[in-house]
PDB file of C-alpha atoms in Angstrom:
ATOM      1  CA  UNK A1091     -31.639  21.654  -7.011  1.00  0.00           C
ATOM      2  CA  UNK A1092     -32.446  20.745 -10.239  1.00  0.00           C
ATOM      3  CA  UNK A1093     -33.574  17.235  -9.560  1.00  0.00           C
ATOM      4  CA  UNK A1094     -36.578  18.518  -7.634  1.00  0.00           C
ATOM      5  CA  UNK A1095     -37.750  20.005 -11.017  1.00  0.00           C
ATOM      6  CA  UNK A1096     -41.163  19.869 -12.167  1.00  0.00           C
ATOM      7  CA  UNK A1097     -42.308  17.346  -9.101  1.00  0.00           C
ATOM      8  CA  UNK A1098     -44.873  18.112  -6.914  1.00  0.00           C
ATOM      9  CA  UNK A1099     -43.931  17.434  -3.240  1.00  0.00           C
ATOM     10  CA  UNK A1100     -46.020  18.419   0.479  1.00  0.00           C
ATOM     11  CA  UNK A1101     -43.588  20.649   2.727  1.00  0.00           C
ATOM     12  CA  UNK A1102     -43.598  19.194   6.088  1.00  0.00           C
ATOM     13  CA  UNK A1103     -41.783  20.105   9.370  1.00  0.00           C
ATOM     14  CA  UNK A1104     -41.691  24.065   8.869  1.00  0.00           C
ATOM     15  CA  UNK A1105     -39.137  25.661  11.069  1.00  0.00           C
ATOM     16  CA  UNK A1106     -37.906  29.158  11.410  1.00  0.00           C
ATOM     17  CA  UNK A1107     -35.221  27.509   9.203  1.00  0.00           C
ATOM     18  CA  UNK A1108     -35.627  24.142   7.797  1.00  0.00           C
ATOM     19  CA  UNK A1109     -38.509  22.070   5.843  1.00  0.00           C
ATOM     20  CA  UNK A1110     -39.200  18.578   5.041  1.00  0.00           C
ATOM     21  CA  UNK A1111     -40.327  17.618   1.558  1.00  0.00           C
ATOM     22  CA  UNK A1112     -42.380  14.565   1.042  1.00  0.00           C
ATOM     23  CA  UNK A1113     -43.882  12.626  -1.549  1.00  0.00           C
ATOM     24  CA  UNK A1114     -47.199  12.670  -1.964  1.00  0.00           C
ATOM     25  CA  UNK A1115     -47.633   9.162  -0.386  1.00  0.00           C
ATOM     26  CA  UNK A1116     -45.395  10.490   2.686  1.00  0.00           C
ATOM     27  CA  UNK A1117     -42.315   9.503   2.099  1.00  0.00           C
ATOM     28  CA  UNK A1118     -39.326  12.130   3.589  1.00  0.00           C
ATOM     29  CA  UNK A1119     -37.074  13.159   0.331  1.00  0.00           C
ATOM     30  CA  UNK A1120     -33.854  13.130   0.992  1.00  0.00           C
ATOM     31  CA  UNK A1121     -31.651  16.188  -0.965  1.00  0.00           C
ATOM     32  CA  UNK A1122     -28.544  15.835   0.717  1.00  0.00           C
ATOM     33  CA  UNK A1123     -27.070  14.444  -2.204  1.00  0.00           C
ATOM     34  CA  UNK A1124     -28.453  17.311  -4.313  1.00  0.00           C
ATOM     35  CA  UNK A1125     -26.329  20.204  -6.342  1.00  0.00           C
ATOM     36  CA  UNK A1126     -27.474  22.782  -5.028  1.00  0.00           C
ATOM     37  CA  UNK A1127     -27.407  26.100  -7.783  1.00  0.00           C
ATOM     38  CA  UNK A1128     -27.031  29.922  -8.106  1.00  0.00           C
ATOM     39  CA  UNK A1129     -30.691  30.271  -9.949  1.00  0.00           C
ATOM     40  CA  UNK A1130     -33.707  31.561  -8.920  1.00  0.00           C
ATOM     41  CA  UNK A1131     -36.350  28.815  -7.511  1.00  0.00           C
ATOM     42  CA  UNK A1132     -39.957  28.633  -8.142  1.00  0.00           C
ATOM     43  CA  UNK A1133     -42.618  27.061  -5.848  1.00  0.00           C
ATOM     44  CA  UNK A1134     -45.867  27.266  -6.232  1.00  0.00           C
ATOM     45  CA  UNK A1135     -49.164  26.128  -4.186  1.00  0.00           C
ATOM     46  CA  UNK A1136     -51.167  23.496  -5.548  1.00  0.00           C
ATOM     47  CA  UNK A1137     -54.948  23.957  -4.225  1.00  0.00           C
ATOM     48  CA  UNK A1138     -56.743  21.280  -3.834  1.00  0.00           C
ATOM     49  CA  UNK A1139     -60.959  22.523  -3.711  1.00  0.00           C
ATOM     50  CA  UNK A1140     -63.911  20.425  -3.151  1.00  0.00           C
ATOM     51  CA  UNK A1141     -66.599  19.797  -6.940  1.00  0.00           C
ATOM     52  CA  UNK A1142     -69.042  19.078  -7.729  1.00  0.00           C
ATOM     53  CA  UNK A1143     -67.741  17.147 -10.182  1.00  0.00           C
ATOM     54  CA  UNK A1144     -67.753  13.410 -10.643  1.00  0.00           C
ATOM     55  CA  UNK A1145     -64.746  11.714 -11.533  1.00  0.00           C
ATOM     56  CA  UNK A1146     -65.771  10.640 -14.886  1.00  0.00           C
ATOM     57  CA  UNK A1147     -67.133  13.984 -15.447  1.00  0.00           C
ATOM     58  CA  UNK A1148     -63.360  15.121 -14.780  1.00  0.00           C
ATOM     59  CA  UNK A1149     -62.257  15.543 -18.848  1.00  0.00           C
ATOM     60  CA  UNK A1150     -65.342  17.219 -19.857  1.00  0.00           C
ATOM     61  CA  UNK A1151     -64.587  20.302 -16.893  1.00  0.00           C
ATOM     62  CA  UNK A1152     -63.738  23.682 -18.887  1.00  0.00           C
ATOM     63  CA  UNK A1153     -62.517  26.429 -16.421  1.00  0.00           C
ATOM     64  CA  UNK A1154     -61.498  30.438 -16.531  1.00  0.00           C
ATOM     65  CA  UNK A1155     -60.146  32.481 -14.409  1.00  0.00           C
ATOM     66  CA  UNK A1156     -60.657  36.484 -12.987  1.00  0.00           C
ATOM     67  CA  UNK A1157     -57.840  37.572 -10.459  1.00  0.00           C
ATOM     68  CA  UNK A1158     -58.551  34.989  -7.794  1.00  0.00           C
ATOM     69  CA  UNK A1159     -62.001  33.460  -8.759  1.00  0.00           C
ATOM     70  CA  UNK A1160     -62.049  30.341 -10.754  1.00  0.00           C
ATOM     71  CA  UNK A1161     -65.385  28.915 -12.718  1.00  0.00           C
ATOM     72  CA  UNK A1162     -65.851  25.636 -13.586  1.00  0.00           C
ATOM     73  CA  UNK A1163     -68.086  24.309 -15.781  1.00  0.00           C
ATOM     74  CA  UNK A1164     -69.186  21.287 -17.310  1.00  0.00           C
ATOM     75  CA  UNK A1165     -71.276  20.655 -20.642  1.00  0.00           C
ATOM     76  CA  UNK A1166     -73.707  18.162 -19.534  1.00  0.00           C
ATOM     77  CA  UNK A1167     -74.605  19.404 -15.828  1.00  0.00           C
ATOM     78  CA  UNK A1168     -74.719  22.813 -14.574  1.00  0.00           C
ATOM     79  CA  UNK A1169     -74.130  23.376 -10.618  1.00  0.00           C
ATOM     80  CA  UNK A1170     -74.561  26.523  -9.116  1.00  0.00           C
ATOM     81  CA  UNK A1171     -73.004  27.567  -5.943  1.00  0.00           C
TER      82      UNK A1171
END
């Protein structure tokens, strides 16, 4: 369904074969009226992890990755943990 493109959504209501997709404020999305297509989907899991990190501090965070650690850093405060 292409309309559901690049959106983030929360999957609600897991059956052995249905979902719900929300908004992030809640709200039930209705695809009925939705093309489905022949392609290949893609969802991925948004994680959502607890910093250190104030929220102006948030444009100054620099990150990298190995496998399935990620480091964040910041140039004005270092936090170890």
């Amino acid at each position: 369904m292409v309309l559901l493109n690049g959106n983030t959504f929360i999957v609600a209501g897991v059956t052995a074969n249905t979902y719900t997709l929300t908004d992030l404020f809640g709200n039930v999305i209705n695809t009925t009226s939705y093309v489905p297509t022949s392609l290949v989907a893609l969802a991925q899991r948004v994680y959502t992890i607890t910093s250190p990190y104030q929220a102006s501090e948030v444009f100054g965070i620099r990150y990298t990755q190995n496998v399935n650690q990620l480091y964040l850093c910041h140039q004005t405060i270092q936090h170890m943990s």
